[in-house]
CSV table of C-alpha atoms in Angstrom, one decimal:
chain,number,residue,atom,x,y,z
A,13,MET,CA,103.2,119.7,101.1
A,14,TYR,CA,104.9,122.3,103.3
A,15,ARG,CA,108.3,122.4,104.9
A,16,GLU,CA,108.0,122.1,108.7
A,17,PRO,CA,110.0,124.5,110.9
A,18,VAL,CA,113.2,123.1,112.4
A,19,GLU,CA,112.5,121.8,115.9
A,20,SER,CA,114.8,122.6,118.8
A,21,LEU,CA,116.6,119.7,120.5
A,22,GLU,CA,114.8,120.2,123.8
A,23,PRO,CA,113.9,117.4,126.2
A,24,LEU,CA,110.9,115.4,125.2
A,25,HIS,CA,108.8,116.6,128.2
A,26,SER,CA,109.4,120.2,127.3
A,27,LEU,CA,108.3,119.6,123.7
A,28,ASN,CA,105.2,117.9,124.8
A,29,THR,CA,104.3,120.8,127.0
A,30,ASP,CA,104.9,123.3,124.2
A,31,ARG,CA,102.7,121.3,121.8
A,32,ALA,CA,99.9,121.1,124.3
A,33,ALA,CA,100.0,124.9,124.4
A,34,ILE,CA,99.6,125.4,120.7
A,35,ARG,CA,96.2,126.7,120.0
A,36,PRO,CA,93.9,124.8,117.6
A,37,LEU,CA,93.7,125.7,113.9
A,38,ARG,CA,90.4,127.4,113.6
A,39,VAL,CA,88.4,126.5,110.4
A,40,GLY,CA,85.6,128.4,108.8
A,41,MET,CA,83.7,126.5,106.1
A,42,ILE,CA,81.6,127.8,103.2
A,43,GLY,CA,79.2,125.1,102.1
A,44,ILE,CA,77.9,122.1,104.0
A,45,GLY,CA,76.7,119.9,101.1
A,46,THR,CA,78.3,116.7,99.9
A,47,VAL,CA,81.9,117.6,100.5
A,48,GLY,CA,81.3,119.9,103.5
A,49,SER,CA,79.2,117.3,105.4
A,50,GLY,CA,81.9,114.7,104.7
A,51,THR,CA,84.6,117.0,106.0
A,52,PHE,CA,82.6,117.7,109.2
A,53,ARG,CA,82.1,113.9,109.8
A,54,VAL,CA,85.7,112.9,109.2
A,55,LEU,CA,87.1,115.8,111.3
A,56,ALA,CA,84.9,114.7,114.2
A,57,ARG,CA,85.5,111.0,113.8
A,58,ASN,CA,89.2,111.1,113.4
A,59,ARG,CA,89.9,114.1,115.6
A,60,ALA,CA,92.7,112.5,117.6
A,61,ASP,CA,94.5,111.0,114.6
A,62,ILE,CA,94.3,114.3,112.7
A,63,ALA,CA,95.7,116.3,115.6
A,64,ALA,CA,98.5,113.8,116.1
A,65,ARG,CA,99.6,114.3,112.5
A,66,ALA,CA,99.0,118.0,112.4
A,67,GLY,CA,100.7,118.8,115.7
A,68,ARG,CA,97.7,120.7,116.9
A,69,SER,CA,93.9,120.1,116.9
A,70,ILE,CA,91.8,121.3,114.0
A,71,GLU,CA,88.4,122.8,115.0
A,72,LEU,CA,85.5,123.8,112.9
A,73,VAL,CA,84.4,127.1,114.4
A,74,LEU,CA,81.9,128.6,111.8
A,75,VAL,CA,79.9,127.3,108.8
A,76,ALA,CA,78.1,129.3,106.1
A,77,ALA,CA,75.2,127.6,104.4
A,78,ARG,CA,72.3,128.6,102.1
A,79,ASN,CA,69.9,126.3,104.1
A,80,LEU,CA,70.5,126.9,107.8
A,81,VAL,CA,67.8,124.3,108.8
A,82,ARG,CA,69.4,121.6,106.8
A,83,ALA,CA,72.9,122.6,108.0
A,84,ALA,CA,71.8,122.4,111.6
A,85,THR,CA,70.8,118.7,111.0
A,86,ILE,CA,74.4,118.0,110.0
A,87,VAL,CA,76.4,120.0,112.6
A,88,GLY,CA,73.9,120.1,115.4
A,89,ASP,CA,74.5,122.8,117.9
A,90,SER,CA,78.3,122.2,118.0
A,91,VAL,CA,79.2,124.9,115.3
A,92,PRO,CA,77.7,128.4,114.8
A,93,LEU,CA,76.0,128.9,111.5
A,94,THR,CA,75.5,131.8,109.2
A,95,ASP,CA,74.0,132.4,105.8
A,96,ASP,CA,76.6,135.0,104.9
A,97,PRO,CA,79.8,133.5,103.3
A,98,PHE,CA,81.7,136.8,103.7
A,99,HIS,CA,81.1,136.5,107.5
A,100,VAL,CA,83.2,133.3,107.4
A,101,ALA,CA,85.8,134.8,105.0
A,102,THR,CA,86.5,137.8,107.2
A,103,HIS,CA,85.8,136.6,110.7
A,104,PRO,CA,88.7,137.3,113.1
A,105,ASP,CA,88.5,134.0,114.8
A,106,VAL,CA,88.9,132.0,111.6
A,107,ASP,CA,92.5,131.0,110.5
A,108,VAL,CA,91.7,129.1,107.4
A,109,VAL,CA,88.6,129.1,105.1
A,110,VAL,CA,87.5,125.9,103.5
A,111,GLU,CA,85.5,126.7,100.3
A,112,VAL,CA,83.4,123.7,99.2
A,113,ALA,CA,80.3,125.5,97.9
A,114,GLY,CA,81.4,125.4,94.2
A,115,GLY,CA,80.9,127.7,91.3
A,116,THR,CA,83.3,130.4,90.0
A,117,GLY,CA,81.7,133.9,90.5
A,118,PRO,CA,80.7,134.3,94.2
A,119,ALA,CA,83.3,131.7,95.2
A,120,ARG,CA,86.1,133.9,93.7
A,121,ASP,CA,84.9,136.8,95.8
A,122,TRP,CA,84.8,134.8,99.0
A,123,VAL,CA,88.2,133.4,98.5
A,124,LEU,CA,89.8,136.7,97.6
A,125,ALA,CA,88.1,138.3,100.7
A,126,ALA,CA,89.6,135.5,102.9
A,127,ILE,CA,93.1,136.1,101.4
A,128,ALA,CA,92.8,139.8,101.8
A,129,HIS,CA,92.1,139.2,105.5
A,130,GLY,CA,95.3,137.1,105.8
A,131,LYS,CA,93.6,133.7,105.9
A,132,HIS,CA,94.7,130.5,104.3
A,133,VAL,CA,92.3,128.8,101.9
A,134,VAL,CA,91.5,125.2,101.2
A,135,THR,CA,89.2,124.4,98.3
A,136,ALA,CA,88.0,121.4,96.3
A,137,ASN,CA,86.7,123.8,93.6
A,138,LYS,CA,88.6,123.0,90.3
A,139,ALA,CA,86.5,125.3,88.2
A,140,LEU,CA,87.3,128.2,90.4
A,141,LEU,CA,91.1,127.6,90.2
A,142,ALA,CA,91.1,126.7,86.5
A,143,VAL,CA,89.3,130.0,85.7
A,144,HIS,CA,90.5,132.4,88.4
A,145,GLY,CA,93.6,130.6,89.8
A,146,THR,CA,96.1,133.0,88.4
A,147,GLU,CA,94.5,135.9,90.3
A,148,ILE,CA,93.9,133.9,93.4
A,149,PHE,CA,97.4,132.6,93.7
A,150,ALA,CA,98.9,136.0,93.0
A,151,ALA,CA,96.8,137.5,95.9
A,152,ALA,CA,97.9,134.6,98.2
A,153,ARG,CA,101.6,135.2,97.4
A,154,GLU,CA,101.3,138.9,98.2
A,155,LYS,CA,99.6,138.1,101.6
A,156,GLY,CA,101.9,135.2,102.4
A,157,VAL,CA,99.1,132.7,102.8
A,158,ALA,CA,98.5,129.2,101.3
A,159,VAL,CA,95.9,128.1,98.9
A,160,ALA,CA,95.6,124.3,99.0
A,161,TYR,CA,93.4,122.3,96.6
A,162,GLU,CA,94.3,118.5,96.6
A,163,GLY,CA,90.6,117.6,96.6
A,164,ALA,CA,90.0,119.7,93.4
A,165,VAL,CA,91.8,117.3,91.0
A,166,ALA,CA,91.4,113.6,91.7
A,167,VAL,CA,89.5,113.4,94.9
A,168,SER,CA,91.0,110.6,97.0
A,169,ILE,CA,94.3,110.5,95.0
A,170,PRO,CA,97.0,112.7,96.4
A,171,ILE,CA,98.3,113.6,92.9
A,172,ILE,CA,99.1,117.2,93.6
A,173,LYS,CA,101.3,116.3,96.5
A,174,ALA,CA,103.0,113.6,94.3
A,175,LEU,CA,103.8,116.1,91.6
A,176,ARG,CA,105.0,118.9,93.9
A,177,GLU,CA,106.8,116.8,96.4
A,178,GLY,CA,107.3,113.1,95.6
A,179,LEU,CA,108.4,113.9,92.1
A,180,ALA,CA,110.2,117.2,92.8
A,181,ALA,CA,113.5,115.9,91.5
A,182,ASN,CA,112.1,114.9,88.1
A,183,ARG,CA,111.7,116.5,84.8
A,184,ILE,CA,108.1,115.4,84.0
A,185,GLU,CA,107.5,114.3,80.4
A,186,TRP,CA,103.7,113.7,80.5
A,187,VAL,CA,100.7,113.3,82.7
A,188,ALA,CA,97.6,111.3,81.6
A,189,GLY,CA,94.6,110.6,83.6
A,190,ILE,CA,91.0,109.3,83.9
A,191,ILE,CA,89.9,112.2,86.0
A,192,ASN,CA,86.2,112.3,85.7
A,193,GLY,CA,84.2,109.5,87.5
A,194,THR,CA,80.9,110.2,85.7
A,195,THR,CA,82.3,109.7,82.2
A,196,ASN,CA,84.3,106.7,83.2
A,197,PHE,CA,81.1,105.1,84.7
A,198,ILE,CA,79.3,105.7,81.4
A,199,LEU,CA,82.0,104.3,79.2
A,200,SER,CA,82.3,101.2,81.5
A,201,LYS,CA,78.6,100.6,81.1
A,202,MET,CA,78.7,101.1,77.3
A,203,ARG,CA,81.5,98.4,77.1
A,204,ASP,CA,80.3,95.9,79.8
A,205,GLU,CA,76.5,96.0,79.0
A,206,GLY,CA,76.5,97.2,75.4
A,207,LEU,CA,74.4,100.3,76.3
A,208,ASP,CA,74.3,103.3,74.0
A,209,PHE,CA,75.4,106.7,75.4
A,210,ALA,CA,72.0,108.0,76.3
A,211,SER,CA,71.1,104.8,78.2
A,212,ALA,CA,74.4,104.7,80.1
A,213,LEU,CA,74.0,108.4,81.0
A,214,ALA,CA,70.4,107.8,82.3
A,215,GLN,CA,71.7,105.0,84.5
A,216,ALA,CA,74.5,107.2,85.8
A,217,GLN,CA,71.9,109.9,86.7
A,218,SER,CA,69.6,107.4,88.4
A,219,LEU,CA,72.5,106.2,90.6
A,220,GLY,CA,73.7,109.7,91.5
A,221,TYR,CA,76.9,109.5,89.5
A,222,ALA,CA,75.7,112.2,87.1
A,223,GLU,CA,74.0,115.5,87.8
A,224,ALA,CA,70.6,116.4,86.3
A,225,ASP,CA,72.6,118.7,84.0
A,226,PRO,CA,75.7,116.6,83.3
A,227,SER,CA,77.2,119.0,80.7
A,228,PHE,CA,80.5,119.8,82.6
A,229,ASP,CA,81.2,116.0,82.9
A,230,ILE,CA,80.1,114.6,79.5
A,231,GLU,CA,81.5,117.5,77.5
A,232,GLY,CA,84.9,117.1,79.1
A,233,ILE,CA,85.0,120.5,80.8
A,234,ASP,CA,85.4,119.1,84.3
A,235,ALA,CA,88.3,117.0,83.2
A,236,ALA,CA,89.9,120.0,81.5
A,237,HIS,CA,89.7,122.0,84.7
A,238,LYS,CA,91.6,119.3,86.5
A,239,LEU,CA,94.1,118.8,83.7
A,240,THR,CA,94.9,122.5,83.8
A,241,LEU,CA,96.0,122.1,87.4
A,242,LEU,CA,97.9,118.9,86.7
A,243,ALA,CA,99.8,120.5,83.8
A,244,ALA,CA,100.7,123.6,85.8
A,245,ASN,CA,102.1,121.4,88.6
A,246,ALA,CA,103.8,119.0,86.2
A,247,PHE,CA,105.6,121.5,84.0
A,248,GLY,CA,105.8,124.7,86.2
A,249,MET,CA,103.6,126.5,83.6
A,250,PRO,CA,100.8,129.0,84.1
A,251,LEU,CA,97.2,127.9,84.2
A,252,ARG,CA,96.0,127.6,80.6
A,253,PHE,CA,92.4,126.3,80.8
A,254,VAL,CA,91.3,128.6,77.9
A,255,ASP,CA,93.9,126.9,75.6
A,256,ALA,CA,93.0,123.3,76.4
A,257,GLN,CA,91.5,121.2,73.6
A,258,VAL,CA,88.4,119.7,75.0
A,259,GLU,CA,86.2,116.9,73.5
A,260,GLY,CA,83.6,115.0,75.5
A,261,ILE,CA,81.9,111.7,74.9
A,262,THR,CA,78.4,112.8,73.8
A,263,ALA,CA,79.1,111.9,70.2
A,264,LEU,CA,80.7,108.5,71.0
A,265,GLN,CA,78.8,105.6,69.5
A,266,GLY,CA,78.4,102.1,71.0
A,267,LEU,CA,79.7,100.8,67.6
A,268,ASP,CA,83.1,102.4,68.2
A,269,VAL,CA,83.2,100.9,71.7
A,270,ALA,CA,82.6,97.5,70.2
A,271,CYS,CA,85.1,98.0,67.3
A,272,ALA,CA,87.8,99.2,69.8
A,273,GLU,CA,87.3,95.9,71.7
A,274,GLN,CA,87.6,94.0,68.5
A,275,LEU,CA,91.0,95.6,67.9
A,276,GLY,CA,92.2,95.0,71.4
A,277,TYR,CA,91.5,98.4,72.9
A,278,ARG,CA,89.1,100.1,75.3
A,279,ILE,CA,87.9,103.7,75.1
A,280,LYS,CA,88.5,106.0,78.0
A,281,LEU,CA,88.1,109.8,78.4
A,282,LEU,CA,91.6,110.9,79.0
A,283,GLY,CA,93.2,114.2,80.0
A,284,VAL,CA,96.7,114.4,78.5
A,285,ALA,CA,99.4,117.0,79.2
A,286,ARG,CA,102.5,116.1,77.2
A,287,ARG,CA,105.7,118.1,77.0
A,288,GLN,CA,107.1,118.6,73.4
A,289,ALA,CA,110.1,120.4,72.2
A,290,ASP,CA,108.1,123.5,71.2
A,291,GLY,CA,105.3,123.5,73.8
A,292,VAL,CA,102.8,121.4,75.7
A,293,GLU,CA,99.9,119.3,74.4
A,294,LEU,CA,96.9,120.1,76.7
A,295,ARG,CA,93.9,118.0,75.7
A,296,VAL,CA,90.9,116.0,76.9
A,297,GLN,CA,89.4,113.5,74.5
A,298,PRO,CA,88.0,110.0,74.3
A,299,ALA,CA,90.9,107.7,73.3
A,300,LEU,CA,91.7,104.1,72.7
A,301,VAL,CA,93.9,102.5,75.3
A,302,PRO,CA,95.4,99.0,74.9
A,303,ALA,CA,93.1,96.5,76.6
A,304,ASP,CA,96.0,95.0,78.5
A,305,HIS,CA,97.1,98.4,79.9
A,306,LEU,CA,96.5,99.1,83.6
A,307,MET,CA,94.6,102.3,82.6
A,308,ALA,CA,92.1,100.2,80.6
A,309,HIS,CA,91.1,98.4,83.8
A,310,VAL,CA,90.1,101.6,85.6
A,311,ASN,CA,86.3,101.1,85.6
A,312,GLY,CA,83.2,102.5,87.1
A,313,SER,CA,83.6,105.9,88.8
A,314,MET,CA,87.3,105.3,89.7
A,315,ASN,CA,90.0,107.7,88.7
A,316,ALA,CA,93.7,107.1,87.8
A,317,VAL,CA,96.6,109.3,86.8
A,318,MET,CA,99.9,108.2,85.2
A,319,VAL,CA,103.0,110.3,85.3
A,320,LYS,CA,106.1,109.7,83.1
A,321,SER,CA,109.2,111.4,84.5
A,322,ASP,CA,112.9,111.1,83.7
A,323,ALA,CA,114.2,109.7,87.1
A,324,ALA,CA,111.2,107.9,88.6
A,325,GLY,CA,110.0,106.6,85.3
A,326,LEU,CA,106.4,105.6,85.0
A,327,THR,CA,104.2,105.9,88.1
A,328,MET,CA,100.5,105.4,88.5
A,329,TYR,CA,98.0,106.7,91.1
A,330,TYR,CA,94.5,105.1,91.6
A,331,GLY,CA,91.6,105.8,93.8
A,332,ALA,CA,88.0,106.9,94.1
A,333,GLY,CA,87.0,109.7,91.7
A,334,ALA,CA,83.9,110.9,93.7
A,335,GLY,CA,82.4,110.7,97.1
A,336,SER,CA,81.7,112.8,100.2
A,337,GLU,CA,84.3,111.4,102.6
A,338,GLN,CA,86.7,110.6,99.8
A,339,THR,CA,86.9,114.3,98.9
A,340,ALA,CA,87.0,115.2,102.6
A,341,SER,CA,90.1,113.0,102.9
A,342,ALA,CA,91.9,115.4,100.6
A,343,VAL,CA,90.4,118.5,102.1
A,344,ILE,CA,91.5,117.5,105.6
A,345,ALA,CA,95.0,116.5,104.4
A,346,ASP,CA,95.3,120.1,103.1
A,347,LEU,CA,94.2,121.4,106.5
A,348,VAL,CA,96.9,119.3,108.2
A,349,ASP,CA,99.5,120.9,105.9
A,350,VAL,CA,98.2,124.3,106.8
A,351,ALA,CA,98.3,123.5,110.5
A,352,ARG,CA,102.0,122.7,110.1
A,353,LEU,CA,102.7,126.2,108.8
A,354,ASP,CA,102.8,127.8,112.2
A,355,GLY,CA,106.2,129.5,112.4
A,356,VAL,CA,107.2,128.8,108.8
A,357,GLN,CA,108.0,131.9,106.7
A,358,ALA,CA,106.0,132.3,103.5
A,359,ALA,CA,109.1,132.0,101.3
A,360,GLN,CA,109.4,128.4,102.6
A,361,HIS,CA,105.9,127.3,101.7
A,362,VAL,CA,105.6,124.8,98.8
A,363,PRO,CA,104.6,126.9,95.8
A,364,HIS,CA,101.0,126.8,94.8
A,365,LEU,CA,101.7,125.4,91.4
A,366,GLY,CA,104.9,123.5,92.2
A,367,VAL,CA,107.5,126.1,91.3
A,368,HIS,CA,108.1,129.6,92.7
A,369,ALA,CA,106.6,132.4,90.7
A,370,HIS,CA,110.0,133.7,89.4
A,371,ALA,CA,110.8,130.3,87.9
A,372,THR,CA,107.5,129.8,86.1
A,373,ASN,CA,108.0,128.3,82.6
A,374,ALA,CA,105.8,130.2,80.1
A,375,LEU,CA,105.3,127.1,77.9
A,376,ALA,CA,103.0,127.5,74.9
A,377,VAL,CA,100.0,125.2,74.5
A,378,LEU,CA,100.3,123.6,71.1
A,379,PRO,CA,97.4,124.0,68.7
A,380,ARG,CA,95.3,121.0,67.7
A,381,ALA,CA,96.9,120.6,64.3
A,382,ALA,CA,100.4,120.1,66.0
A,383,VAL,CA,99.3,117.2,68.3
A,384,HIS,CA,101.2,114.1,67.2
A,385,THR,CA,99.5,110.7,68.1
A,386,SER,CA,98.3,107.5,66.5
A,387,HIS,CA,94.6,107.3,65.5
A,388,TYR,CA,91.7,104.9,65.0
A,389,LEU,CA,89.5,105.4,62.0
A,390,ARG,CA,86.1,103.8,61.2
A,391,VAL,CA,85.2,104.2,57.6
A,392,PRO,CA,81.8,103.0,56.4
A,393,VAL,CA,82.0,101.7,52.8
A,394,ALA,CA,79.5,100.6,50.2
A,395,ALA,CA,81.2,97.2,49.8
A,396,VAL,CA,83.8,95.1,51.5
A,397,SER,CA,85.9,95.1,48.3
A,398,GLN,CA,86.5,98.9,48.8
A,399,ILE,CA,88.9,98.4,51.7
A,400,GLN,CA,91.8,99.0,49.3
A,401,ALA,CA,90.4,102.3,48.2
A,402,VAL,CA,90.6,103.4,51.9
A,403,THR,CA,94.2,102.4,52.4
A,404,ALA,CA,95.2,103.9,49.1
A,405,CYS,CA,93.7,107.3,50.0
A,406,LEU,CA,95.5,107.3,53.3
A,407,ALA,CA,98.8,106.4,51.6
A,408,GLU,CA,98.3,109.3,49.2
A,409,GLN,CA,97.8,111.6,52.2
A,410,LYS,CA,101.1,110.4,53.9
A,411,VAL,CA,99.2,108.7,56.8
A,412,PRO,CA,101.1,105.7,58.1
A,413,VAL,CA,98.8,102.7,58.4
A,414,ARG,CA,99.6,100.1,61.1
A,415,GLN,CA,96.6,97.8,61.0
A,416,VAL,CA,93.5,97.4,58.8
A,417,ALA,CA,90.5,95.2,59.6
A,418,LEU,CA,86.8,94.9,58.8
A,419,ALA,CA,84.4,95.4,61.7
A,420,ALA,CA,82.4,92.3,62.7
A,421,ASP,CA,79.2,92.1,60.7
A,422,ARG,CA,76.2,93.7,62.4
A,423,PRO,CA,72.6,93.4,61.2
A,424,GLY,CA,71.6,96.6,59.4
A,425,VAL,CA,75.1,98.2,59.6
A,426,ALA,CA,77.1,98.9,56.4
A,427,PRO,CA,80.6,97.4,56.1
A,428,GLN,CA,83.1,99.3,58.3
A,429,VAL,CA,86.8,99.5,57.5
A,430,LEU,CA,88.8,99.9,60.8
A,431,VAL,CA,92.2,101.5,60.6
A,432,LEU,CA,94.9,102.0,63.2
A,433,THR,CA,97.5,104.6,62.1
A,434,GLY,CA,101.0,105.2,63.2
A,435,PRO,CA,101.9,108.5,64.9
A,436,VAL,CA,100.8,111.4,62.7
A,437,LEU,CA,100.2,115.1,63.1
A,438,GLN,CA,96.5,115.9,63.7
A,439,GLY,CA,96.7,118.4,60.8
A,440,THR,CA,97.8,115.7,58.4
A,441,LEU,CA,95.1,113.3,59.6
A,442,ASP,CA,92.4,116.0,59.2
A,443,LEU,CA,93.4,116.5,55.6
A,444,ALA,CA,93.3,112.7,55.0
A,445,VAL,CA,89.9,112.4,56.6
A,446,HIS,CA,88.6,115.2,54.3
A,447,ALA,CA,90.0,113.4,51.3
A,448,LEU,CA,88.4,110.1,52.4
A,449,GLN,CA,85.1,111.8,53.0
A,450,SER,CA,85.0,113.0,49.4
A,451,ARG,CA,85.5,109.5,47.9
A,452,ALA,CA,82.5,107.8,46.3
A,453,GLU,CA,83.4,104.5,48.0
A,454,VAL,CA,82.9,106.1,51.5
A,455,ALA,CA,79.3,105.6,52.5
A,456,GLY,CA,79.0,107.8,55.6
A,457,ALA,CA,80.8,109.9,58.1
A,458,VAL,CA,84.4,108.9,59.0
A,459,VAL,CA,84.9,108.5,62.7
A,460,THR,CA,88.3,109.3,64.2
A,461,LEU,CA,89.6,108.8,67.8
A,462,ARG,CA,93.1,109.1,69.2
A,463,VAL,CA,95.1,106.1,70.3
A,464,GLU,CA,97.2,106.5,73.4
A,465,ALA,CA,99.8,103.8,74.2
A,466,LEU,CA,100.8,105.4,77.5
A,467,GLU,CA,104.2,103.7,77.4
A,468,GLY,CA,107.0,104.2,79.8
């Protein structure tokens, strides 16, 4: 993540002596919940391995928590505790602040206070960075400190490092990912067990995969926060969360999951950032993926991200999308990178969003009507014989039709015409759906979903 200082060619014994003299990286942590407790455990358990990789030890010296009694049961008497996050953010004995409390308001203030006091920041808070990242990164550049956030995007998957370092030679064409474990669990249950959305959500909540209020997950907002960070790193563009097109899975019907299977597809909630000639598509939506595609086999709470770039071609990254120690793995990897910064000038740091500020590409986010994809349509009709009326209407509206089928008969369900289109502008498809909806042969609401081939 960061360029290491050039080492002198001194004898080995001299280097070992110098390394032993390097003082530890002193960490203050705000929050000791799921991620914070995992970070504490992994730091303690793998202390020697982490120090060997970082070139110095990493020590937790102060923790802020709302519930000090609970916090003490986690850290014991090994780490001082406080109920004041600003005490951590401004403490002179803290080198780097780990913010894992979540939220966007108070967390913004804590992070900015830490930066103002010359401290590096590590966070797993995607909402904070998607909403306030522009301000936070600008403040960090001014103070010459790092803000690291691998754990904010795909938990155990080092996708930020891959985009900023592993693929640094490439012009990236698109990034697409299953980047929310809760919704992927729900969709997997809907397909594997035939559950409706409400039942699958209830199961996710009972198993701890979904919060009591799951809105951020099921409405696609969490995935949009993460996609915002992915797009900025992929294309060197500013953070554009407010411009993202976001559609969740709350309206998804089990019938469409079954119909997608019939056509040879599976439905996944995808975050897609795709470079076009006149801007970038930035969208989260449930979409059909070919059933034989690797992405279609990412099930349960797992995450996966695919990247298409000009030199490396198609690459895929897969791993756990949730978990205490899984997120801690990314948080501590960021701490190791920060530990390696000793003696490195700020100008040599890897940029927060992949490119240096003066080279940022102010790419426009394309409006919904300009998105160009294939689509799935489910059209309820009064009688099977009216399938030709559906295809004729689409032809009149200049929508290319690739495949037409009738849904398998289901008791009590009207005949359903299933259509897979060729690539078409969303604006054109919207007009066609409006025209279909006005036809007397159409017996209910027309359902549309995007189809993503995710081809190399």
